């Protein structure tokens, strides 16, 4: 038996991808509410209006414009899978699978509609209280992400989002409100989802990789690190039992060739994309290589002595991360043709790729777990992992998804080996345990769930929930604490 007795088996989601009810009970708009649907080959766009009434869509809201819902556009996150009205039914299904934990996030604009208010929206607080109580009814421990890709739109329109130091104060006030309100209902908290993607995104996609873009990314990250560190301290003061973690987008990268230049590039990519955020949040200070990273792009940061003190005092208790895939990097002139969450690298000839072209690499998970535990010596949790695939409902309403079972099985085996090798892995929440709106493409047809939701990419469907074959398989895995992985 390698999985510890109290191992936290479960599933993961994010508010904007499941909740819906985007304009109900006093909720304000978030950036995801003005984000359209995309597809495998066309990216999602944000829609906006200028004060003179002109409107448009693009990769971001241009200066002087405001995020706006435009007629004729489809916004899949407005309804999500309507967890807002189905949470009891969904939690009951999670309980049937034997979940020990459920990862969810809180919609910031449901609690503070604009983000800068003093007083929270009571209806928003009440909603999450009911959800947490429902989870506890079945003995399921909530694992809560405070900010999962959905800053209130007002903070973006009126404060320029995380480019503004004032966001630290708004975030900390929001986090403290949650900590006080739910101090007896929630023990596990994550401050920011995939905090490292702000900078990872610049180097790994053909996005804007100018010095100006790096300046903005590193500055935003700095304000988020300080906000996270202040929240960690506030949380511990409110309940000393809180376990508060960072959440990193974990993508393993390998050098494509043994050329020392590729080896060095790979190391520097790890530092910029993965270690930079983990080091600040786990060690409480910027690493020595930060200087090189900043110099490369002529970055000058607004950092105060007080910020540095806060970072030191607000280190996290847990290291959590998402893991879906790996990538390969090279300095040689080859086609950059791999896809993935935030990655366009080089295809690895030793790996298979999914329908959405993401590399399937369970060994990479073992590699990552061992590397990270060795670096930080903190309890680790895999809080996202899974396979996005198309599913077909049979005439008798069954759904056969052996591809998903196989993917998750191989990753559980990798975790098993990492634990045997000494890693203090305390939990695993498979991503999109119930089908949800894809963050990257806005599609419903990219399904991760053990539970199927009847809704398509155009927003049609009954929203009916159906267990897939993987539902019964995962139930068996949890009941045997990870020992029975057999596929019938
Ligand atoms: C992670 C995000 O990057 O990947 C999730 O934290 C997201 O929000 C997940 O849904 C899977 O990506 P996608 O694009 O398939 O939804």
Short mmCIF file of C-alpha atoms and ligand atoms in Angstrom, two decimals:
data_model
loop_
_atom_site.label_atom_id
_atom_site.label_comp_id
_atom_site.label_asym_id
_atom_site.label_seq_id
_atom_site.Cartn_x
_atom_site.Cartn_y
_atom_site.Cartn_z
CA UNK A 1 0.00 0.00 0.00
CA UNK A 2 1.70 3.21 -1.01
CA UNK A 3 -1.16 5.72 -0.88
CA UNK A 4 -1.41 7.00 2.70
CA UNK A 5 -4.53 6.18 4.71
CA UNK A 6 -6.03 9.67 4.54
CA UNK A 7 -5.13 10.31 0.92
CA UNK A 8 -7.42 13.00 -0.49
CA UNK A 9 -8.98 11.47 -3.59
CA UNK A 10 -11.36 13.71 -5.48
CA UNK A 11 -12.06 15.97 -8.42
CA UNK A 12 -11.46 19.57 -9.41
CA UNK A 13 -13.38 22.42 -11.04
CA UNK A 14 -13.40 26.21 -11.28
CA UNK A 15 -16.37 28.51 -10.64
CA UNK A 16 -16.35 30.19 -14.05
CA UNK A 17 -16.31 26.84 -15.86
CA UNK A 18 -19.22 25.25 -13.99
CA UNK A 19 -21.34 27.71 -12.05
CA UNK A 20 -23.31 29.78 -14.52
CA UNK A 21 -25.79 32.16 -12.87
CA UNK A 22 -23.46 34.91 -14.03
CA UNK A 23 -25.97 37.70 -13.43
CA UNK A 24 -27.91 36.23 -10.51
CA UNK A 25 -28.27 37.35 -6.90
CA UNK A 26 -26.09 40.43 -7.12
CA UNK A 27 -23.09 38.85 -8.83
CA UNK A 28 -20.87 41.26 -10.76
CA UNK A 29 -19.23 40.51 -14.11
CA UNK A 30 -15.85 38.82 -14.37
CA UNK A 31 -13.44 38.79 -17.28
CA UNK A 32 -14.72 35.32 -18.24
CA UNK A 33 -18.21 36.75 -18.82
CA UNK A 34 -16.93 38.75 -21.78
CA UNK A 35 -14.89 35.86 -23.19
CA UNK A 36 -16.38 34.15 -26.24
CA UNK A 37 -16.23 30.49 -27.24
CA UNK A 38 -13.36 29.30 -29.43
CA UNK A 39 -12.42 25.96 -30.93
CA UNK A 40 -9.37 23.76 -31.43
CA UNK A 41 -8.03 26.10 -34.09
CA UNK A 42 -9.51 29.48 -33.21
CA UNK A 43 -8.75 31.15 -29.92
CA UNK A 44 -11.27 32.66 -27.52
CA UNK A 45 -11.68 36.44 -27.67
CA UNK A 46 -12.70 39.14 -25.21
CA UNK A 47 -15.41 41.54 -26.34
CA UNK A 48 -15.48 45.24 -25.49
CA UNK A 49 -16.99 48.65 -26.15
CA UNK A 50 -15.49 52.12 -26.32
CA UNK A 51 -17.29 55.02 -24.62
CA UNK A 52 -18.38 56.28 -28.08
CA UNK A 53 -20.30 53.00 -28.57
CA UNK A 54 -17.87 51.33 -31.00
CA UNK A 55 -17.36 47.66 -30.14
CA UNK A 56 -14.90 44.93 -31.00
CA UNK A 57 -13.16 41.73 -29.91
CA UNK A 58 -9.54 40.72 -29.50
CA UNK A 59 -6.99 39.02 -27.26
CA UNK A 60 -7.40 41.69 -24.61
CA UNK A 61 -9.46 44.76 -23.82
CA UNK A 62 -7.72 47.73 -25.49
CA UNK A 63 -6.93 50.87 -23.51
CA UNK A 64 -9.92 53.14 -23.17
CA UNK A 65 -12.44 50.34 -23.81
CA UNK A 66 -14.61 48.42 -21.32
CA UNK A 67 -15.36 44.70 -21.32
CA UNK A 68 -18.89 44.22 -22.67
CA UNK A 69 -21.32 41.49 -23.68
CA UNK A 70 -22.11 41.97 -27.38
CA UNK A 71 -25.21 40.80 -29.24
CA UNK A 72 -24.60 37.88 -31.59
CA UNK A 73 -21.67 36.49 -29.57
CA UNK A 74 -21.79 33.25 -27.57
CA UNK A 75 -20.38 33.24 -24.03
CA UNK A 76 -20.30 29.64 -22.72
CA UNK A 77 -19.34 30.61 -19.16
CA UNK A 78 -22.61 32.48 -18.61
CA UNK A 79 -24.33 29.15 -18.01
CA UNK A 80 -21.37 26.79 -17.55
CA UNK A 81 -23.06 23.55 -16.52
CA UNK A 82 -25.37 25.47 -14.20
CA UNK A 83 -23.76 24.11 -11.03
CA UNK A 84 -25.43 27.13 -9.39
CA UNK A 85 -28.74 25.25 -9.55
CA UNK A 86 -27.44 21.65 -9.72
CA UNK A 87 -24.90 21.63 -6.90
CA UNK A 88 -26.88 19.25 -4.69
CA UNK A 89 -27.28 16.69 -7.46
CA UNK A 90 -23.62 17.03 -8.47
CA UNK A 91 -22.26 16.69 -4.94
CA UNK A 92 -24.41 13.61 -4.44
CA UNK A 93 -22.76 12.07 -7.51
CA UNK A 94 -19.29 12.98 -6.18
CA UNK A 95 -20.25 11.30 -2.89
CA UNK A 96 -21.33 8.18 -4.79
CA UNK A 97 -17.82 8.00 -6.25
CA UNK A 98 -16.47 8.24 -2.70
CA UNK A 99 -14.76 11.64 -3.05
CA UNK A 100 -12.77 12.66 0.01
CA UNK A 101 -12.24 16.16 -1.35
CA UNK A 102 -13.72 18.48 -3.97
CA UNK A 103 -11.68 21.31 -5.47
CA UNK A 104 -13.74 24.31 -6.46
CA UNK A 105 -13.14 28.01 -6.71
CA UNK A 106 -15.04 31.03 -5.54
CA UNK A 107 -16.19 33.62 -8.01
CA UNK A 108 -14.65 36.85 -6.67
CA UNK A 109 -17.37 38.97 -8.30
CA UNK A 110 -20.10 36.92 -6.60
CA UNK A 111 -18.65 38.05 -3.25
CA UNK A 112 -17.51 41.55 -4.27
CA UNK A 113 -19.36 42.46 -7.49
CA UNK A 114 -16.87 45.19 -8.42
CA UNK A 115 -13.98 43.93 -6.35
CA UNK A 116 -13.28 47.20 -4.52
CA UNK A 117 -16.26 47.30 -2.12
CA UNK A 118 -15.96 47.26 1.64
CA UNK A 119 -19.07 45.11 2.24
CA UNK A 120 -19.52 41.68 0.62
CA UNK A 121 -22.63 40.51 -1.25
CA UNK A 122 -24.52 38.41 1.31
CA UNK A 123 -26.26 36.27 -1.33
CA UNK A 124 -22.86 35.25 -2.69
CA UNK A 125 -21.57 34.28 0.75
CA UNK A 126 -24.76 32.29 1.38
CA UNK A 127 -24.39 30.32 -1.85
CA UNK A 128 -20.93 28.99 -1.00
CA UNK A 129 -21.93 28.29 2.61
CA UNK A 130 -24.68 26.03 1.27
CA UNK A 131 -22.24 24.29 -1.08
CA UNK A 132 -19.71 23.69 1.72
CA UNK A 133 -22.43 22.40 4.03
CA UNK A 134 -23.64 20.04 1.33
CA UNK A 135 -20.10 18.70 0.87
CA UNK A 136 -19.67 18.14 4.60
CA UNK A 137 -22.97 16.28 4.68
CA UNK A 138 -21.13 13.55 2.74
CA UNK A 139 -17.80 13.93 4.53
CA UNK A 140 -16.19 15.66 1.52
CA UNK A 141 -13.49 18.19 2.40
CA UNK A 142 -13.66 21.36 0.28
CA UNK A 143 -10.40 22.50 -1.34
CA UNK A 144 -10.95 26.10 -2.38
CA UNK A 145 -9.11 28.20 -4.95
CA UNK A 146 -9.56 31.87 -4.09
CA UNK A 147 -8.82 33.17 -7.59
CA UNK A 148 -9.13 30.93 -10.64
CA UNK A 149 -8.80 33.04 -13.80
CA UNK A 150 -11.68 35.38 -13.01
CA UNK A 151 -10.76 38.81 -11.79
CA UNK A 152 -13.83 41.06 -11.49
CA UNK A 153 -14.27 42.96 -14.75
CA UNK A 154 -14.63 46.27 -12.91
CA UNK A 155 -11.10 45.90 -11.51
CA UNK A 156 -9.79 45.41 -15.03
CA UNK A 157 -11.80 48.25 -16.55
CA UNK A 158 -11.25 50.77 -13.78
CA UNK A 159 -7.92 49.81 -12.18
CA UNK A 160 -6.06 48.13 -15.05
CA UNK A 161 -6.23 44.82 -13.20
CA UNK A 162 -3.08 43.36 -11.66
CA UNK A 163 -0.95 46.10 -13.20
CA UNK A 164 -2.15 48.18 -10.27
CA UNK A 165 -0.70 47.76 -6.76
CA UNK A 166 -4.15 48.52 -5.33
CA UNK A 167 -5.26 45.02 -6.37
CA UNK A 168 -3.18 43.61 -3.49
CA UNK A 169 -5.44 45.30 -0.95
CA UNK A 170 -8.65 44.29 -2.75
CA UNK A 171 -7.54 40.67 -2.99
CA UNK A 172 -6.44 40.49 0.66
CA UNK A 173 -9.76 41.98 1.80
CA UNK A 174 -11.59 39.39 -0.33
CA UNK A 175 -9.46 36.52 1.01
CA UNK A 176 -9.89 37.64 4.64
CA UNK A 177 -13.66 37.84 4.13
CA UNK A 178 -13.66 34.21 2.94
CA UNK A 179 -11.37 33.03 5.73
CA UNK A 180 -13.55 34.61 8.42
CA UNK A 181 -16.82 33.49 6.87
CA UNK A 182 -15.81 29.85 6.27
CA UNK A 183 -13.20 29.29 8.99
CA UNK A 184 -15.08 26.25 10.29
CA UNK A 185 -16.07 24.85 6.90
CA UNK A 186 -12.90 25.04 4.78
CA UNK A 187 -9.42 23.97 5.79
CA UNK A 188 -7.59 23.75 2.43
CA UNK A 189 -7.10 26.95 0.40
CA UNK A 190 -5.13 27.80 -2.75
CA UNK A 191 -4.36 31.47 -3.34
CA UNK A 192 -4.09 31.75 -7.16
CA UNK A 193 -4.68 29.14 -9.83
CA UNK A 194 -1.61 28.47 -12.02
CA UNK A 195 0.02 31.71 -10.92
CA UNK A 196 3.07 31.05 -13.12
CA UNK A 197 1.15 31.13 -16.39
CA UNK A 198 1.37 34.93 -16.58
CA UNK A 199 5.00 34.64 -17.60
CA UNK A 200 4.92 31.11 -19.01
CA UNK A 201 2.37 32.27 -21.55
CA UNK A 202 4.77 34.84 -23.02
CA UNK A 203 7.64 32.53 -23.83
CA UNK A 204 5.72 29.48 -24.93
CA UNK A 205 3.15 30.84 -27.35
CA UNK A 206 3.49 33.24 -30.22
CA UNK A 207 1.92 35.93 -28.00
CA UNK A 208 3.53 39.31 -27.41
CA UNK A 209 7.03 38.55 -26.09
CA UNK A 210 8.33 42.12 -26.11
CA UNK A 211 10.26 43.54 -23.13
CA UNK A 212 7.16 45.56 -22.34
CA UNK A 213 5.07 42.40 -22.06
CA UNK A 214 7.65 40.82 -19.74
CA UNK A 215 7.78 43.99 -17.65
CA UNK A 216 4.01 43.82 -17.18
CA UNK A 217 3.98 40.06 -16.49
CA UNK A 218 6.71 40.17 -13.83
CA UNK A 219 5.10 43.20 -12.18
CA UNK A 220 1.67 41.56 -12.08
CA UNK A 221 3.25 38.44 -10.63
CA UNK A 222 5.04 40.45 -7.96
CA UNK A 223 1.78 42.03 -6.81
CA UNK A 224 0.12 38.59 -6.81
CA UNK A 225 2.95 37.04 -4.77
CA UNK A 226 2.62 39.83 -2.17
CA UNK A 227 -1.18 39.42 -2.16
CA UNK A 228 -0.79 35.67 -1.70
CA UNK A 229 1.77 36.10 1.12
CA UNK A 230 -0.45 38.59 2.97
CA UNK A 231 -3.43 36.27 2.56
CA UNK A 232 -1.46 33.30 3.92
CA UNK A 233 -0.58 35.28 7.06
CA UNK A 234 -4.15 36.51 7.49
CA UNK A 235 -5.48 32.99 7.03
CA UNK A 236 -3.18 31.51 9.65
CA UNK A 237 -4.14 34.25 12.08
CA UNK A 238 -7.84 33.44 11.59
CA UNK A 239 -7.44 29.67 11.85
CA UNK A 240 -4.05 28.14 12.65
CA UNK A 241 -5.22 24.83 11.15
CA UNK A 242 -5.63 26.26 7.66
CA UNK A 243 -3.45 24.61 5.03
CA UNK A 244 -2.80 27.20 2.34
CA UNK A 245 -1.05 26.31 -0.87
CA UNK A 246 0.35 27.79 -4.03
CA UNK A 247 -0.94 26.37 -7.33
CA UNK A 248 1.47 26.04 -10.22
CA UNK A 249 0.83 25.04 -13.83
CA UNK A 250 3.16 22.04 -13.92
CA UNK A 251 4.46 21.33 -17.36
CA UNK A 252 7.54 19.16 -17.56
CA UNK A 253 9.93 20.22 -20.26
CA UNK A 254 12.73 18.13 -21.72
CA UNK A 255 15.63 19.13 -23.95
CA UNK A 256 14.97 17.77 -27.45
CA UNK A 257 18.63 16.95 -28.09
CA UNK A 258 21.80 16.40 -25.99
CA UNK A 259 23.24 19.65 -27.37
CA UNK A 260 24.44 21.51 -24.23
CA UNK A 261 22.66 24.59 -25.57
CA UNK A 262 19.37 22.69 -25.44
CA UNK A 263 20.16 21.45 -21.92
CA UNK A 264 20.82 25.01 -20.78
CA UNK A 265 17.74 26.39 -22.51
CA UNK A 266 15.65 23.72 -20.84
CA UNK A 267 17.04 24.61 -17.42
CA UNK A 268 16.40 28.32 -17.97
CA UNK A 269 12.84 27.56 -19.12
CA UNK A 270 12.22 25.61 -15.93
CA UNK A 271 13.53 28.55 -13.91
CA UNK A 272 11.38 31.11 -15.65
CA UNK A 273 8.21 29.09 -16.09
CA UNK A 274 8.04 26.79 -13.08
CA UNK A 275 10.60 27.44 -10.33
CA UNK A 276 10.34 31.25 -10.22
CA UNK A 277 6.80 31.21 -8.76
CA UNK A 278 7.33 28.15 -6.57
CA UNK A 279 10.57 29.54 -5.12
CA UNK A 280 8.99 32.87 -4.16
CA UNK A 281 5.91 31.27 -2.63
CA UNK A 282 7.67 28.37 -0.87
CA UNK A 283 11.01 29.97 0.13
CA UNK A 284 9.66 33.50 0.66
CA UNK A 285 12.26 35.26 -1.46
CA UNK A 286 13.27 35.79 -5.05
CA UNK A 287 15.81 33.23 -6.31
CA UNK A 288 19.31 34.26 -7.41
CA UNK A 289 18.47 33.63 -11.10
CA UNK A 290 15.65 36.22 -10.92
CA UNK A 291 18.24 38.91 -11.67
CA UNK A 292 19.15 37.20 -14.93
CA UNK A 293 15.52 36.77 -15.91
CA UNK A 294 14.75 40.45 -15.26
CA UNK A 295 17.89 41.65 -17.05
CA UNK A 296 17.11 39.57 -20.15
CA UNK A 297 14.02 41.73 -20.68
CA UNK A 298 15.17 44.99 -19.03
CA UNK A 299 12.57 44.59 -16.32
CA UNK A 300 12.49 47.17 -13.49
CA UNK A 301 10.12 46.15 -10.74
CA UNK A 302 8.20 48.20 -8.22
CA UNK A 303 9.25 46.26 -5.08
CA UNK A 304 9.36 47.71 -1.58
CA UNK A 305 11.16 46.46 1.52
CA UNK A 306 7.76 45.80 3.07
CA UNK A 307 6.84 43.60 0.08
CA UNK A 308 9.97 41.53 0.67
CA UNK A 309 9.13 41.19 4.38
CA UNK A 310 5.61 40.05 3.50
CA UNK A 311 6.96 37.40 1.08
CA UNK A 312 9.24 36.08 3.82
CA UNK A 313 6.41 35.86 6.37
CA UNK A 314 3.76 34.46 4.05
CA UNK A 315 5.21 31.23 2.69
CA UNK A 316 2.75 28.50 1.77
CA UNK A 317 2.08 25.22 3.61
CA UNK A 318 1.52 23.11 0.49
CA UNK A 319 2.80 22.89 -3.06
CA UNK A 320 -0.04 22.07 -5.43
CA UNK A 321 0.03 21.89 -9.21
CA UNK A 322 -1.77 20.86 -12.37
CA UNK A 323 -0.24 18.24 -14.62
CA UNK A 324 -1.52 17.23 -18.02
CA UNK A 325 1.46 16.90 -20.31
CA UNK A 326 5.11 17.58 -21.08
CA UNK A 327 6.88 19.47 -23.82
CA UNK A 328 10.28 19.49 -25.49
CA UNK A 329 12.46 22.52 -26.14
CA UNK A 330 15.37 23.15 -28.47
CA UNK A 331 17.60 25.91 -29.74
CA UNK A 332 17.65 24.25 -33.16
CA UNK A 333 15.57 25.35 -36.06
CA UNK A 334 12.74 22.83 -36.05
CA UNK A 335 9.01 23.21 -36.40
CA UNK A 336 7.33 24.40 -33.16
CA UNK A 337 4.33 22.18 -33.55
CA UNK A 338 3.25 20.83 -30.16
CA UNK A 339 0.12 22.07 -28.41
CA UNK A 340 -1.02 22.05 -24.79
CA UNK A 341 -2.06 24.27 -21.92
CA UNK A 342 0.18 27.30 -22.49
CA UNK A 343 2.69 25.34 -24.57
CA UNK A 344 3.65 25.44 -28.15
CA UNK A 345 6.91 23.53 -28.13
CA UNK A 346 8.37 20.79 -30.21
CA UNK A 347 6.70 17.41 -30.54
CA UNK A 348 8.36 14.65 -28.59
CA UNK A 349 8.77 11.61 -30.87
CA UNK A 350 8.51 9.22 -27.90
CA UNK A 351 5.04 10.31 -26.79
CA UNK A 352 1.47 9.95 -27.98
CA UNK A 353 -0.74 13.00 -28.42
CA UNK A 354 -4.43 13.44 -27.59
CA UNK A 355 -7.24 14.58 -29.90
CA UNK A 356 -6.41 18.13 -28.77
CA UNK A 357 -2.73 17.39 -29.41
CA UNK A 358 -1.61 17.32 -25.74
CA UNK A 359 1.27 14.94 -24.97
CA UNK A 360 0.40 11.95 -22.78
CA UNK A 361 3.33 11.50 -20.41
CA UNK A 362 2.75 9.80 -17.03
CA UNK A 363 6.52 9.46 -16.48
CA UNK A 364 6.63 13.25 -16.58
CA UNK A 365 4.33 13.35 -13.55
CA UNK A 366 6.68 11.12 -11.57
CA UNK A 367 9.61 13.28 -12.70
CA UNK A 368 7.85 16.47 -11.63
CA UNK A 369 6.71 15.11 -8.25
CA UNK A 370 10.19 13.94 -7.32
CA UNK A 371 11.89 17.11 -8.49
CA UNK A 372 9.47 19.39 -6.67
CA UNK A 373 9.43 17.46 -3.41
CA UNK A 374 13.19 17.33 -3.39
CA UNK A 375 13.32 21.12 -3.87
CA UNK A 376 10.71 22.25 -1.33
CA UNK A 377 10.16 19.37 1.15
CA UNK A 378 6.53 20.45 1.47
CA UNK A 379 3.44 18.24 1.21
CA UNK A 380 2.40 18.06 -2.44
CA UNK A 381 -0.99 17.70 -4.08
CA UNK A 382 -1.86 17.07 -7.74
CA UNK A 383 -4.93 19.31 -8.05
CA UNK A 384 -5.52 18.94 -11.80
CA UNK A 385 -4.89 16.06 -14.16
CA UNK A 386 -7.05 14.49 -16.83
CA UNK A 387 -7.79 13.89 -20.46
CA UNK A 388 -9.94 16.17 -22.58
CA UNK A 389 -11.69 13.98 -25.17
CA UNK A 390 -14.88 13.65 -27.21
CA UNK A 391 -17.41 11.25 -25.66
CA UNK A 392 -20.31 9.49 -27.32
CA UNK A 393 -23.57 8.72 -25.51
CA UNK A 394 -24.90 5.26 -26.46
CA UNK A 395 -28.57 4.48 -27.05
CA UNK A 396 -28.89 3.14 -23.48
CA UNK A 397 -27.29 6.34 -22.08
CA UNK A 398 -24.02 4.59 -21.23
CA UNK A 399 -20.72 6.29 -22.11
CA UNK A 400 -17.65 4.16 -22.74
CA UNK A 401 -14.46 6.15 -22.09
CA UNK A 402 -11.59 3.63 -21.85
CA UNK A 403 -9.16 6.33 -23.14
CA UNK A 404 -9.86 8.44 -20.04
CA UNK A 405 -9.62 5.49 -17.65
CA UNK A 406 -6.33 4.51 -19.20
CA UNK A 407 -4.90 8.02 -18.99
CA UNK A 408 -5.85 8.45 -15.32
CA UNK A 409 -4.74 4.92 -14.45
CA UNK A 410 -1.24 5.56 -15.82
CA UNK A 411 -0.99 8.82 -13.90
CA UNK A 412 -2.13 7.16 -10.66
CA UNK A 413 0.57 4.52 -11.19
CA UNK A 414 3.12 7.31 -11.60
CA UNK A 415 1.96 8.87 -8.30
CA UNK A 416 2.14 5.48 -6.63
CA UNK A 417 5.78 5.13 -7.68
CA UNK A 418 6.62 8.68 -6.58
CA UNK A 419 5.15 7.99 -3.12
CA UNK A 420 7.16 4.76 -2.94
CA UNK A 421 10.23 6.86 -3.75
CA UNK A 422 9.50 9.10 -0.75
CA UNK A 423 7.35 11.97 -2.03
CA UNK A 424 4.86 13.29 0.55
CA UNK A 425 1.90 13.33 -1.83
CA UNK A 426 -1.32 13.97 0.08
CA UNK A 427 -4.03 14.20 -2.57
CA UNK A 428 -5.19 13.96 -6.15
CA UNK A 429 -8.10 15.83 -7.70
CA UNK A 430 -8.76 14.86 -11.29
CA UNK A 431 -9.64 17.86 -13.47
CA UNK A 432 -13.20 18.43 -14.60
CA UNK A 433 -14.58 15.50 -12.61
CA UNK A 434 -17.86 16.59 -14.15
CA UNK A 435 -17.83 17.88 -17.76
CA UNK A 436 -17.34 21.64 -17.87
CA UNK A 437 -16.52 24.51 -20.20
CA UNK A 438 -12.92 24.24 -21.42
CA UNK A 439 -10.79 27.17 -20.26
CA UNK A 440 -8.62 27.14 -23.35
CA UNK A 441 -11.20 26.72 -26.09
CA UNK A 442 -14.56 27.42 -24.43
CA UNK A 443 -15.82 24.11 -25.78
CA UNK A 444 -18.09 21.66 -23.96
CA UNK A 445 -17.08 18.92 -26.39
CA UNK A 446 -13.61 18.80 -24.81
CA UNK A 447 -14.78 16.62 -21.95
CA UNK A 448 -12.79 15.61 -18.86
CA UNK A 449 -15.55 14.29 -16.61
CA UNK A 450 -16.48 11.05 -14.92
CA UNK A 451 -19.94 12.57 -15.25
CA UNK A 452 -21.30 13.55 -18.64
CA UNK A 453 -23.30 16.78 -18.96
CA UNK A 454 -25.73 17.10 -21.85
CA UNK A 455 -24.72 20.45 -23.33
CA UNK A 456 -22.97 21.20 -26.61
CA UNK A 457 -20.65 23.86 -28.00
CA UNK A 458 -23.57 26.06 -29.04
CA UNK A 459 -25.25 25.93 -25.62
CA UNK A 460 -27.92 23.37 -26.60
CA UNK A 461 -28.84 20.41 -24.38
CA UNK A 462 -30.83 19.40 -21.32
CA UNK A 463 -27.93 19.72 -18.79
CA UNK A 464 -28.81 16.17 -17.69
CA UNK A 465 -25.99 14.37 -15.83
CA UNK A 466 -24.95 10.80 -16.82
CA UNK A 467 -22.23 8.64 -15.22
CA UNK A 468 -19.57 7.40 -17.66
CA UNK A 469 -17.72 4.07 -17.36
CA UNK A 470 -14.89 6.02 -15.70
CA UNK A 471 -17.33 7.00 -12.91
CA UNK A 472 -17.61 3.38 -11.75
CA UNK A 473 -13.92 2.76 -12.29
CA UNK A 474 -12.83 5.80 -10.21
CA UNK A 475 -15.24 4.75 -7.46
CA UNK A 476 -13.39 1.43 -7.24
CA UNK A 477 -10.02 3.18 -7.24
CA UNK A 478 -11.03 5.37 -4.31
CA UNK A 479 -12.64 2.48 -2.38
CA UNK A 480 -9.39 0.49 -2.69
CA UNK A 481 -7.24 3.56 -1.90
CA UNK A 482 -5.55 3.40 -5.29
CA UNK A 483 -4.85 -0.35 -5.28
CA UNK A 484 -7.52 -1.63 -7.63
CA UNK A 485 -6.83 -0.01 -10.98
CA UNK A 486 -8.09 -2.93 -13.03
CA UNK A 487 -10.24 -2.16 -16.05
CA UNK A 488 -12.97 -4.71 -16.53
C1 LIG B 1 -5.67 24.38 -16.52
C2 LIG B 1 -6.68 25.32 -15.90
O1 LIG B 1 -4.69 25.13 -17.19
O2 LIG B 1 -6.09 23.51 -17.50
C3 LIG B 1 -8.13 24.86 -16.02
O3 LIG B 1 -6.39 25.55 -14.53
C4 LIG B 1 -8.35 24.27 -17.39
O4 LIG B 1 -8.98 25.94 -15.72
C5 LIG B 1 -7.44 23.06 -17.54
O5 LIG B 1 -9.67 23.95 -17.69
C6 LIG B 1 -7.63 22.28 -18.82
O6 LIG B 1 -7.48 23.13 -19.91
P1 LIG B 1 -8.60 23.22 -21.04
O7 LIG B 1 -8.15 24.30 -21.94
O8 LIG B 1 -8.64 21.89 -21.70
O9 LIG B 1 -9.87 23.55 -20.33
#
